Amino acid sequence: MTSSSSPSQDTRRLAQDYPDGLRADALMEEDVAWSHEIDGERDGDQFDRSERAALRRVAGLSTELEDVTEVEYRQLRLERVVLVGVWTSGTVQDADNSLAELAALAETAGALVLDGVIQRRDKPDAATYIGSGKALELRDIVLETGADTVICDGELSPGQLIQLEDVVKVKVIDRTALILDIFAQHAKSREGKAQVALAQMQYMLPRLRGWGQSLSRQMGGGRGGLATRGPGETKIETDRRRIREKMAKMRREIAEMKTGREIKRQERRRNKVPSVAIAGYTNAGKSSLLNRLTGAGVLVENALFATLDPTVRRAETPSGRLYTLTDTVGFVRHLPHHLVEAFRSTMEEVGDSDLILHVVDGSHPAPEEQLAAVREVIREVGATDVPEIVVINKADAADPLVLQRLLRNEKRSLAVSARTGLGIEELLALIDNELPRPSVEIEALVPYTHGKLVARAHNEGEVLSEEHTAEGTLLKVRVHEELAAELAPYVPAPAA
């Protein structure tokens, strides 16, 4: 490239040097002159035309196993996969991070990642997701690596799945199917399994395919003998009808299970017990934080979506106030809509809480993207009015500059480490300050024969002072209106 000539001068020079028939090709091949006024304003890396159109390999995505026994074990059960993504916007680093997350999802599902490529396009190809020419190149990569599955970093339409499979000649799945598979592996409770099954059926319904006789018509009508009413349903139509019936049954079962959780929530509301929901990106350390705060003993694993079923534990603030902590399912970028719908009853724990602890992984390359992805799901479940504290976890492993940036950008935030205990005392004090407090402050001399009222004041209110006298227990408490009415007869008369 030159910086001394202008584009118009280059064009005149090409017009002189090349015949008319070759002028257009020469213009396409010639580097456009660089100017500070135009090119100095460009953002990001600039690529040659061939580099922009090519499939670009992402380094460091292959699964490396060192232990021989682990290799032998995983060879028996793992699918060998190649990852492919379409980079439509953002920087190269954004595209690499997205494919790296897809690799982590694939390994969590039990796959052996062999390679990963990215195609730069304005939008995914409507037919084969990456375009017919690049699909042929992807087939060569599949043959070269010996892969048996291709995983696409996006949600593919049924047509895209079929046509891409026809080209690469191996199984093709998309990001949504991969996440659904992980959820199916990790769901343990009856409700969790039902929610995952419903989401899987919603996903599969428009993607059912028939093979051979599956598309043939069944004979309709008649109780026996020759059917005379013409062709009936095809096999694929029968399958779809049965899936819809199963989905309707599953929704009824989930609604019944939702009733049980709602009764528990009503009991907590009746007793005026504040609730705190722990929400955040998957693998941000939510379960580790719950264990650190309450000693709950919830499964902690360095894997995406290690825990799916919500866990509710009782906790106490430094000032002695009781509250509940709820560990919710982890979120991820582009969380499948089917899962949001299926897990809506579980995610309602976030919307019904008095405070959200939004946990973010401080050691992640792009923590701001994690915050944005979680807040998008929180908006979908209607919990935007609930107060939020951003808890920057893994502070012991995070870059200090990243921590400073997050603490500066997030006004209500705190850096902690669930592993080492760093910042946990400050977090407990912050929870104590942020939880809603009872509205009525009252001083009462409760007779010793009414010890239940004293116990309720401790459980449901905030005890400011307590003194045992000859007449009874002198309490100065902050309680809700109902308990204040019960304590009112024991308010000492003002001194004359």
Tab-separated table of N, CA and C in Angstrom, residues 380-444:
chain	number	residue	atom	x	y	z
A	380	GLU	N	-36.448	-10.673	31.177
A	380	GLU	CA	-37.458	-11.579	30.624
A	380	GLU	C	-38.351	-12.168	31.701
A	381	VAL	N	-37.820	-12.388	32.906
A	381	VAL	CA	-38.639	-12.974	33.973
A	381	VAL	C	-39.282	-11.896	34.839
A	382	GLY	N	-39.131	-10.619	34.446
A	382	GLY	CA	-39.825	-9.540	35.123
A	382	GLY	C	-39.298	-9.207	36.498
A	383	ALA	N	-37.982	-9.217	36.675
A	383	ALA	CA	-37.394	-8.928	37.989
A	383	ALA	C	-36.555	-7.660	37.961
A	384	THR	N	-36.906	-6.725	37.089
A	384	THR	CA	-36.077	-5.521	36.937
A	384	THR	C	-36.221	-4.570	38.120
A	385	ASP	N	-37.302	-4.687	38.900
A	385	ASP	CA	-37.519	-3.761	40.024
A	385	ASP	C	-36.849	-4.220	41.312
A	386	VAL	N	-36.280	-5.419	41.314
A	386	VAL	CA	-35.657	-5.946	42.534
A	386	VAL	C	-34.271	-5.319	42.683
A	387	PRO	N	-33.927	-4.799	43.880
A	387	PRO	CA	-32.576	-4.239	44.084
A	387	PRO	C	-31.495	-5.273	43.802
A	388	GLU	N	-30.353	-4.804	43.293
A	388	GLU	CA	-29.294	-5.703	42.851
A	388	GLU	C	-27.950	-5.281	43.436
A	389	ILE	N	-27.188	-6.268	43.913
A	389	ILE	CA	-25.803	-6.065	44.311
A	389	ILE	C	-24.935	-6.906	43.388
A	390	VAL	N	-23.986	-6.287	42.708
A	390	VAL	CA	-23.072	-7.012	41.824
A	390	VAL	C	-21.917	-7.553	42.673
A	391	VAL	N	-21.823	-8.885	42.739
A	391	VAL	CA	-20.774	-9.549	43.512
A	391	VAL	C	-19.723	-10.053	42.523
A	392	ILE	N	-18.553	-9.424	42.532
A	392	ILE	CA	-17.476	-9.809	41.615
A	392	ILE	C	-16.681	-10.925	42.278
A	393	ASN	N	-16.957	-12.154	41.877
A	393	ASN	CA	-16.338	-13.327	42.509
A	393	ASN	C	-14.976	-13.626	41.867
A	394	LYS	N	-14.240	-14.526	42.511
A	394	LYS	CA	-12.904	-14.958	42.061
A	394	LYS	C	-11.939	-13.772	42.013
A	395	ALA	N	-12.066	-12.877	43.017
A	395	ALA	CA	-11.193	-11.701	43.057
A	395	ALA	C	-9.742	-12.091	43.245
A	396	ASP	N	-9.502	-13.273	43.854
A	396	ASP	CA	-8.115	-13.699	44.076
A	396	ASP	C	-7.421	-14.073	42.772
A	397	ALA	N	-8.204	-14.411	41.725
A	397	ALA	CA	-7.618	-14.806	40.440
A	397	ALA	C	-7.826	-13.760	39.351
A	398	ALA	N	-8.475	-12.650	39.675
A	398	ALA	CA	-8.823	-11.657	38.657
A	398	ALA	C	-7.702	-10.646	38.471
A	399	ASP	N	-7.710	-10.023	37.307
A	399	ASP	CA	-6.778	-8.940	37.015
A	399	ASP	C	-7.190	-7.713	37.837
A	400	PRO	N	-6.275	-7.125	38.618
A	400	PRO	CA	-6.641	-5.952	39.438
A	400	PRO	C	-7.226	-4.806	38.619
A	401	LEU	N	-6.755	-4.633	37.387
A	401	LEU	CA	-7.301	-3.558	36.546
A	401	LEU	C	-8.749	-3.836	36.167
A	402	VAL	N	-9.056	-5.120	35.913
A	402	VAL	CA	-10.445	-5.486	35.596
A	402	VAL	C	-11.341	-5.255	36.809
A	403	LEU	N	-10.856	-5.617	37.996
A	403	LEU	CA	-11.635	-5.393	39.217
A	403	LEU	C	-11.910	-3.907	39.416
A	404	GLN	N	-10.895	-3.085	39.226
A	404	GLN	CA	-11.090	-1.642	39.391
A	404	GLN	C	-12.112	-1.112	38.394
A	405	ARG	N	-12.049	-1.608	37.154
A	405	ARG	CA	-12.999	-1.151	36.133
A	405	ARG	C	-14.429	-1.537	36.499
A	406	LEU	N	-14.616	-2.780	36.951
A	406	LEU	CA	-15.959	-3.231	37.314
A	406	LEU	C	-16.487	-2.472	38.525
A	407	LEU	N	-15.649	-2.302	39.538
A	407	LEU	CA	-16.083	-1.582	40.736
A	407	LEU	C	-16.413	-0.127	40.418
A	408	ARG	N	-15.719	0.447	39.451
A	408	ARG	CA	-15.994	1.829	39.063
A	408	ARG	C	-17.286	1.939	38.257
A	409	ASN	N	-17.531	0.974	37.367
A	409	ASN	CA	-18.709	1.041	36.494
A	409	ASN	C	-19.984	0.607	37.197
A	410	GLU	N	-19.882	-0.340	38.132
A	410	GLU	CA	-21.059	-0.835	38.852
A	410	GLU	C	-21.113	-0.153	40.216
A	411	LYS	N	-22.106	0.693	40.409
A	411	LYS	CA	-22.166	1.521	41.616
A	411	LYS	C	-22.373	0.679	42.874
A	412	ARG	N	-23.209	-0.343	42.798
A	412	ARG	CA	-23.470	-1.200	43.970
A	412	ARG	C	-22.773	-2.539	43.726
A	413	SER	N	-21.483	-2.574	43.988
A	413	SER	CA	-20.707	-3.776	43.696
A	413	SER	C	-19.681	-4.014	44.791
A	414	LEU	N	-19.194	-5.257	44.855
A	414	LEU	CA	-18.236	-5.669	45.879
A	414	LEU	C	-17.417	-6.820	45.325
A	415	ALA	N	-16.109	-6.796	45.545
A	415	ALA	CA	-15.223	-7.871	45.091
A	415	ALA	C	-15.022	-8.870	46.224
A	416	VAL	N	-15.259	-10.159	45.936
A	416	VAL	CA	-15.126	-11.211	46.942
A	416	VAL	C	-14.426	-12.412	46.315
A	417	SER	N	-14.079	-13.357	47.164
A	417	SER	CA	-13.579	-14.651	46.714
A	417	SER	C	-14.250	-15.721	47.556
A	418	ALA	N	-15.141	-16.481	46.947
A	418	ALA	CA	-15.826	-17.545	47.685
A	418	ALA	C	-14.856	-18.642	48.097
A	419	ARG	N	-13.745	-18.769	47.391
A	419	ARG	CA	-12.779	-19.825	47.713
A	419	ARG	C	-11.949	-19.475	48.943
A	420	THR	N	-11.485	-18.224	49.031
A	420	THR	CA	-10.619	-17.827	50.141
A	420	THR	C	-11.356	-17.106	51.260
A	421	GLY	N	-12.574	-16.640	51.005
A	421	GLY	CA	-13.311	-15.888	52.018
A	421	GLY	C	-13.075	-14.393	51.968
A	422	LEU	N	-12.311	-13.916	50.993
A	422	LEU	CA	-12.037	-12.492	50.863
A	422	LEU	C	-13.331	-11.722	50.596
A	423	GLY	N	-13.599	-10.705	51.395
A	423	GLY	CA	-14.747	-9.830	51.187
A	423	GLY	C	-16.080	-10.380	51.657
A	424	ILE	N	-16.116	-11.574	52.233
A	424	ILE	CA	-17.397	-12.169	52.640
A	424	ILE	C	-18.023	-11.392	53.790
A	425	GLU	N	-17.217	-10.946	54.762
A	425	GLU	CA	-17.752	-10.179	55.888
A	425	GLU	C	-18.384	-8.880	55.393
A	426	GLU	N	-17.718	-8.218	54.447
A	426	GLU	CA	-18.270	-6.979	53.894
A	426	GLU	C	-19.571	-7.255	53.147
A	427	LEU	N	-19.631	-8.404	52.458
A	427	LEU	CA	-20.860	-8.753	51.729
A	427	LEU	C	-22.012	-8.995	52.692
A	428	LEU	N	-21.761	-9.697	53.797
A	428	LEU	CA	-22.818	-9.941	54.780
A	428	LEU	C	-23.328	-8.628	55.363
A	429	ALA	N	-22.416	-7.704	55.650
A	429	ALA	CA	-22.838	-6.405	56.173
A	429	ALA	C	-23.661	-5.642	55.144
A	430	LEU	N	-23.277	-5.735	53.866
A	430	LEU	CA	-24.024	-5.051	52.810
A	430	LEU	C	-25.419	-5.652	52.643
A	431	ILE	N	-25.520	-6.982	52.730
A	431	ILE	CA	-26.844	-7.634	52.664
A	431	ILE	C	-27.718	-7.145	53.813
A	432	ASP	N	-27.130	-7.052	55.004
A	432	ASP	CA	-27.870	-6.588	56.177
A	432	ASP	C	-28.420	-5.188	55.952
A	433	ASN	N	-27.623	-4.322	55.332
A	433	ASN	CA	-28.075	-2.943	55.097
A	433	ASN	C	-29.123	-2.848	54.002
A	434	GLU	N	-29.031	-3.730	52.989
A	434	GLU	CA	-29.901	-3.611	51.819
A	434	GLU	C	-31.240	-4.317	51.989
A	435	LEU	N	-31.326	-5.310	52.869
A	435	LEU	CA	-32.591	-6.022	53.037
A	435	LEU	C	-33.653	-5.085	53.601
A	436	PRO	N	-34.892	-5.232	53.157
A	436	PRO	CA	-35.959	-4.358	53.684
A	436	PRO	C	-36.135	-4.559	55.185
A	437	ARG	N	-36.317	-3.464	55.879
A	437	ARG	CA	-36.454	-3.522	57.334
A	437	ARG	C	-37.927	-3.374	57.730
A	438	PRO	N	-38.340	-3.970	58.861
A	438	PRO	CA	-39.721	-3.795	59.340
A	438	PRO	C	-40.033	-2.321	59.531
A	439	SER	N	-41.292	-1.974	59.338
A	439	SER	CA	-41.670	-0.566	59.256
A	439	SER	C	-41.966	0.086	60.603
A	440	VAL	N	-42.283	-0.693	61.649
A	440	VAL	CA	-42.734	-0.116	62.924
A	440	VAL	C	-41.681	-0.354	63.995
A	441	GLU	N	-41.285	0.716	64.665
A	441	GLU	CA	-40.366	0.584	65.797
A	441	GLU	C	-41.173	0.727	67.085
A	442	ILE	N	-41.000	-0.218	67.998
A	442	ILE	CA	-41.831	-0.261	69.198
A	442	ILE	C	-41.004	-0.739	70.380
A	443	GLU	N	-41.373	-0.259	71.573
A	443	GLU	CA	-40.755	-0.722	72.820
A	443	GLU	C	-41.843	-1.346	73.672
A	444	ALA	N	-41.621	-2.592	74.115
A	444	ALA	CA	-42.661	-3.321	74.850
A	444	ALA	C	-42.034	-4.096	75.993
